[in-house]
Short mmCIF file of C-alpha atoms in Angstrom, two decimals:
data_model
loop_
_atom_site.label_atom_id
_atom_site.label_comp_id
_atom_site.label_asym_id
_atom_site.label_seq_id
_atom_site.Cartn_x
_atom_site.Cartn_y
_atom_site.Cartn_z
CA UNK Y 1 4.28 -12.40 -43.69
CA UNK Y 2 7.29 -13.23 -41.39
CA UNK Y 3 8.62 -10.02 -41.24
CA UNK Y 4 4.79 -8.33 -40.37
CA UNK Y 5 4.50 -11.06 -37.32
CA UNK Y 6 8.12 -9.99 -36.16
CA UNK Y 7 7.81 -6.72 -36.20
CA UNK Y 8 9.21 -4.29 -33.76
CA UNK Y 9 6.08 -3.38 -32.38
CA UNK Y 10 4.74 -7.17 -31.69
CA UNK Y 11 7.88 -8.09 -30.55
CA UNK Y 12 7.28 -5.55 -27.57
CA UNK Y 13 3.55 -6.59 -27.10
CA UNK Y 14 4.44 -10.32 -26.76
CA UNK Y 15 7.21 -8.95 -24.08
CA UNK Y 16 4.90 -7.02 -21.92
CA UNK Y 17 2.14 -10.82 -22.43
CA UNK Y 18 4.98 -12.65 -20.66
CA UNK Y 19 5.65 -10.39 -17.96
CA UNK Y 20 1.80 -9.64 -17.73
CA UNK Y 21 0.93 -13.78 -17.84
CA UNK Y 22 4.23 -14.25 -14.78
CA UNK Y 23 3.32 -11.97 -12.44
CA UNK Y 24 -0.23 -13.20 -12.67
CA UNK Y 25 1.15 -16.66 -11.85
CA UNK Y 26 2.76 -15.59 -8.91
CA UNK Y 27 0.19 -13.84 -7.78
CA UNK Y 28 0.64 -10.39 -8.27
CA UNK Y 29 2.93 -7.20 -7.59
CA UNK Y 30 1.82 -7.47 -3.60
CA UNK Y 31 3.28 -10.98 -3.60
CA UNK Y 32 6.51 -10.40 -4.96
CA UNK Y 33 6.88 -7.30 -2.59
CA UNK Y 34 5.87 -9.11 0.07
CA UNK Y 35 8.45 -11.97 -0.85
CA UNK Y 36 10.97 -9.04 -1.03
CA UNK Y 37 9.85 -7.60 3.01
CA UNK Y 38 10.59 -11.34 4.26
CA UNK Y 39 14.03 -11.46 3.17
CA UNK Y 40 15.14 -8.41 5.13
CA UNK Y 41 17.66 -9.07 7.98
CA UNK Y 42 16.86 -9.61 11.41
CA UNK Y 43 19.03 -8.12 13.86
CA UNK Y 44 18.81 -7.92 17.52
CA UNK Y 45 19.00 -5.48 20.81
CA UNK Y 46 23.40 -4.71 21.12
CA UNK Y 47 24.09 -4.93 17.69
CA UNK Y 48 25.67 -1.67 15.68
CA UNK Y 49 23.88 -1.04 12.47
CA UNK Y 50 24.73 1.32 9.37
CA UNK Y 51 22.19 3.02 8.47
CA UNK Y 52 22.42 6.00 6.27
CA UNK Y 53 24.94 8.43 7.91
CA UNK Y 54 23.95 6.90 11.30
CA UNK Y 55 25.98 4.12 13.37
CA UNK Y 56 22.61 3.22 15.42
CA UNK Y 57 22.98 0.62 18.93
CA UNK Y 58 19.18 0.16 20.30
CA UNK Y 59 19.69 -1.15 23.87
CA UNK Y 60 16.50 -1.36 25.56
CA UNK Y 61 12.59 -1.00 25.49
CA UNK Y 62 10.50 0.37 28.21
CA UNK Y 63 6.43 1.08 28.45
CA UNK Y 64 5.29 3.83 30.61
CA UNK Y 65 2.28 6.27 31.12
CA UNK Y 66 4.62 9.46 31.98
CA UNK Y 67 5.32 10.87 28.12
CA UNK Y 68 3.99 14.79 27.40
CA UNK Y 69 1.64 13.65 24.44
CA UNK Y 70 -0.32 10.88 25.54
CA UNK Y 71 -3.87 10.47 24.30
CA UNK Y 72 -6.77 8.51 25.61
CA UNK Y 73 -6.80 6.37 22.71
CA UNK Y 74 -3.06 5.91 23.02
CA UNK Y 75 -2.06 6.46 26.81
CA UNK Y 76 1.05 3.92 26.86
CA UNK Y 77 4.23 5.38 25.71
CA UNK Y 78 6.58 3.11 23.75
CA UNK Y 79 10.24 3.91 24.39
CA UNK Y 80 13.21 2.46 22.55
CA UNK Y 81 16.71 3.63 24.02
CA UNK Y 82 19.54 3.69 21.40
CA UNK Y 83 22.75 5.07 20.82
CA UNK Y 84 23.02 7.30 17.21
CA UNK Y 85 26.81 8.83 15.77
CA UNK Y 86 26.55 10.90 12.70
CA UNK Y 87 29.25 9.20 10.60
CA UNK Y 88 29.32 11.80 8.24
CA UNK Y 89 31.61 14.85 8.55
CA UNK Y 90 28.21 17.50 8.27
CA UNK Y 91 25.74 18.14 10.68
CA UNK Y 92 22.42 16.42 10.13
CA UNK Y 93 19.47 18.80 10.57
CA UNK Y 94 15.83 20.08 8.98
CA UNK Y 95 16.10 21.12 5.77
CA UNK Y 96 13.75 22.52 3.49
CA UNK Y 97 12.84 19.04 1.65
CA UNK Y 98 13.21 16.52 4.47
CA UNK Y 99 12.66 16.36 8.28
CA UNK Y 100 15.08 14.79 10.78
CA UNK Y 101 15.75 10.96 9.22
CA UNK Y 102 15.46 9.35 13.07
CA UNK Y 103 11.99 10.60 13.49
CA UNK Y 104 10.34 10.76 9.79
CA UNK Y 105 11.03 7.73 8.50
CA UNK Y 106 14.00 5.51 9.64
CA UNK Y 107 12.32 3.86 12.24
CA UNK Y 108 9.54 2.60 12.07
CA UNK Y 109 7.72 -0.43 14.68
CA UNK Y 110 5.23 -3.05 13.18
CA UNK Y 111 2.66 -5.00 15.17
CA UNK Y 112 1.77 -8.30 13.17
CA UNK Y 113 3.64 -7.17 9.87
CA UNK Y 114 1.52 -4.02 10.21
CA UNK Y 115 2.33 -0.57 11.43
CA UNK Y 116 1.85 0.12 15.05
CA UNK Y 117 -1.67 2.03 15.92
CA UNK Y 118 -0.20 5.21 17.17
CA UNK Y 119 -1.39 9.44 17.60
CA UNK Y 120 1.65 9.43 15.44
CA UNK Y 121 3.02 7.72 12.54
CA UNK Y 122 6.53 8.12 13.69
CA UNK Y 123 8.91 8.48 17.10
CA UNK Y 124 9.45 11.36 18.91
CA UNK Y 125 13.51 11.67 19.51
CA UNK Y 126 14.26 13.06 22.77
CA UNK Y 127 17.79 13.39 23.68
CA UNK Y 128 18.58 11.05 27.05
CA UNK Y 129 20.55 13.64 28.83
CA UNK Y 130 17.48 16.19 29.25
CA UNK Y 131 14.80 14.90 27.70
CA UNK Y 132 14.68 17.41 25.11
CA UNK Y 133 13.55 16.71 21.42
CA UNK Y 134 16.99 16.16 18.90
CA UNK Y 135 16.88 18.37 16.27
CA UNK Y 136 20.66 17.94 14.59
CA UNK Y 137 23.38 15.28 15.01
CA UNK Y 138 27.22 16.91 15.59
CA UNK Y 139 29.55 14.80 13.20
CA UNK Y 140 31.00 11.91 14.88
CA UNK Y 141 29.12 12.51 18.33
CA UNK Y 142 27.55 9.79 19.79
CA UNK Y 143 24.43 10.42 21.40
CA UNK Y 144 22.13 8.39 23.64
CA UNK Y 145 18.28 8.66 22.86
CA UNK Y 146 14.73 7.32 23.26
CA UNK Y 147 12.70 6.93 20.25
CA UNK Y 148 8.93 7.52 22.12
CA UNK Y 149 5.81 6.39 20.37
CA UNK Y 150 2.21 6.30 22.38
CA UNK Y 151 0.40 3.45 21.91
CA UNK Y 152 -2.82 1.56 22.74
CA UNK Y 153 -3.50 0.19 26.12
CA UNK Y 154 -3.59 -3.61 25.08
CA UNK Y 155 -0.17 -2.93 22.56
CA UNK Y 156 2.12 -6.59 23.74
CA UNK Y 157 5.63 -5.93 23.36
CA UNK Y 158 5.82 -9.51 21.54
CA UNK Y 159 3.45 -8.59 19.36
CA UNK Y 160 6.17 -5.76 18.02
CA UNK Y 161 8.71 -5.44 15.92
CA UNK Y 162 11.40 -2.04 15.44
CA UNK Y 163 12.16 -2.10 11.27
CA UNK Y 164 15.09 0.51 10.81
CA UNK Y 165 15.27 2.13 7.38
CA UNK Y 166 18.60 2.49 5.27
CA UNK Y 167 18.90 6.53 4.22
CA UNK Y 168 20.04 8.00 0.71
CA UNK Y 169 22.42 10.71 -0.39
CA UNK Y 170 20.34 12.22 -2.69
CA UNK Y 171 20.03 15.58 -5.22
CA UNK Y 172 17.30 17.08 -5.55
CA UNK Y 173 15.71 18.02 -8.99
CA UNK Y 174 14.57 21.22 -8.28
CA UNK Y 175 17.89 22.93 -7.26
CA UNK Y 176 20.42 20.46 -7.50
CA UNK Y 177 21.24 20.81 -3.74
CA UNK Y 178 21.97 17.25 -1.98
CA UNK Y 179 19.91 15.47 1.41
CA UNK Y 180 19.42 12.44 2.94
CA UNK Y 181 16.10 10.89 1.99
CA UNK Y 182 14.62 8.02 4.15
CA UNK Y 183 14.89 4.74 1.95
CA UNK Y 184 13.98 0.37 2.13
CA UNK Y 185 13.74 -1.44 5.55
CA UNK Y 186 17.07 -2.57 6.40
CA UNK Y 187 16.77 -4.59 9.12
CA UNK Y 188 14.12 -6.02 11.73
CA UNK Y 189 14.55 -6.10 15.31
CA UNK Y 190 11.94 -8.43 17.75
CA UNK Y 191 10.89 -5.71 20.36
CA UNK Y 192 10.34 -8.90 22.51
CA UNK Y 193 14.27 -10.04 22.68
CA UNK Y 194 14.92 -6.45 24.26
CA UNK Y 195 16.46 -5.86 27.75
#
């Protein structure tokens, strides 16, 4: 009778009760991930962060009404100047399976905890010394940039916050060859502390 009740098989149902029966005490998956979002850093406007194959400096935020892709739902544009080196020794560029990391993915601003209302649901990159889009990072060159993103009229700057996303080296399963691949929020920055 002993053996029957501690079987493999009830072993493994009485498992998968406790971890059912704990997460319903703490009150869900969405609670423990949101536990996990509130113990990411918070850094601020100056300070040099790794992220990925990027050594990223954001240095000041602007609003304006001049960007190319303005919409009347979103006429204010949002610009975050920053300094990017490619620490790798590689170019960073399109590839077939992911975009450019600085503009798909690794940064991201939140108004509230939530993500911005935006015609887009990530920055445009232009490159500071022509105002051209970025579309690969030399190896070791450091670059200054402005992350753009068009907002709403009534978008507070102390309402935001930038989140910058780690990156990882990653191989892909359906040919084996390697690319970055945006990854977890790495740090927080308060728009509102900017120059």
């Amino acid at each position: 009778m002993t053996k029957d009740f501690l079987s493999v098989k009830n072993l493994v149902i009485g498992i998968m009760l406790i971890v059912i029966v704990t997460v319903g005490f703490l009150r869900g998956w969405d609670t423990a991930l949101a536990e996990v979002e509130k113990e990411i850093s918070v850094g601020a406007f100056g300070d040099e962060i790794a992220a990925g194959p990027f050594s990223l400096v954001f240095d000041g935020v602007t609003t304006d009404t001049t960007c190319w892709d303005t919409t009347p739902d979103f006429p204010l544009c949002l610009n975050i100047r920053f300094q990017a080196t490619n620490t790798t020794d590689y170019m960073i560029e399109d590839s077939a399976f992911a975009t450019h990391l600085l503009d798909s993915g690794m940064l991201t601003v939140k108004e509230k905890g939530e993500p911005i209302a935006s015609s887009a649901p990530f920055p445009r990159i232009q490159r500071a010394i022509d105002g051209l889009t970025q579309g690969a990072f030399q190896p070791g060159i450091t670059g200054d940039y402005t992350a753009i993103w068009t907002v709403a009229k009534d978008t507070k700057r102390c309402d935001l916050e930038l989140v910058v996303h780690d990156a990882q080296w990653v191989k892909s399963s359906l040919d084996g060859h390697r690319y970055w691949q945006t990854g977890d929020p790495l740090l927080i920055i308060p728009v509102c502390e900017a120059p």
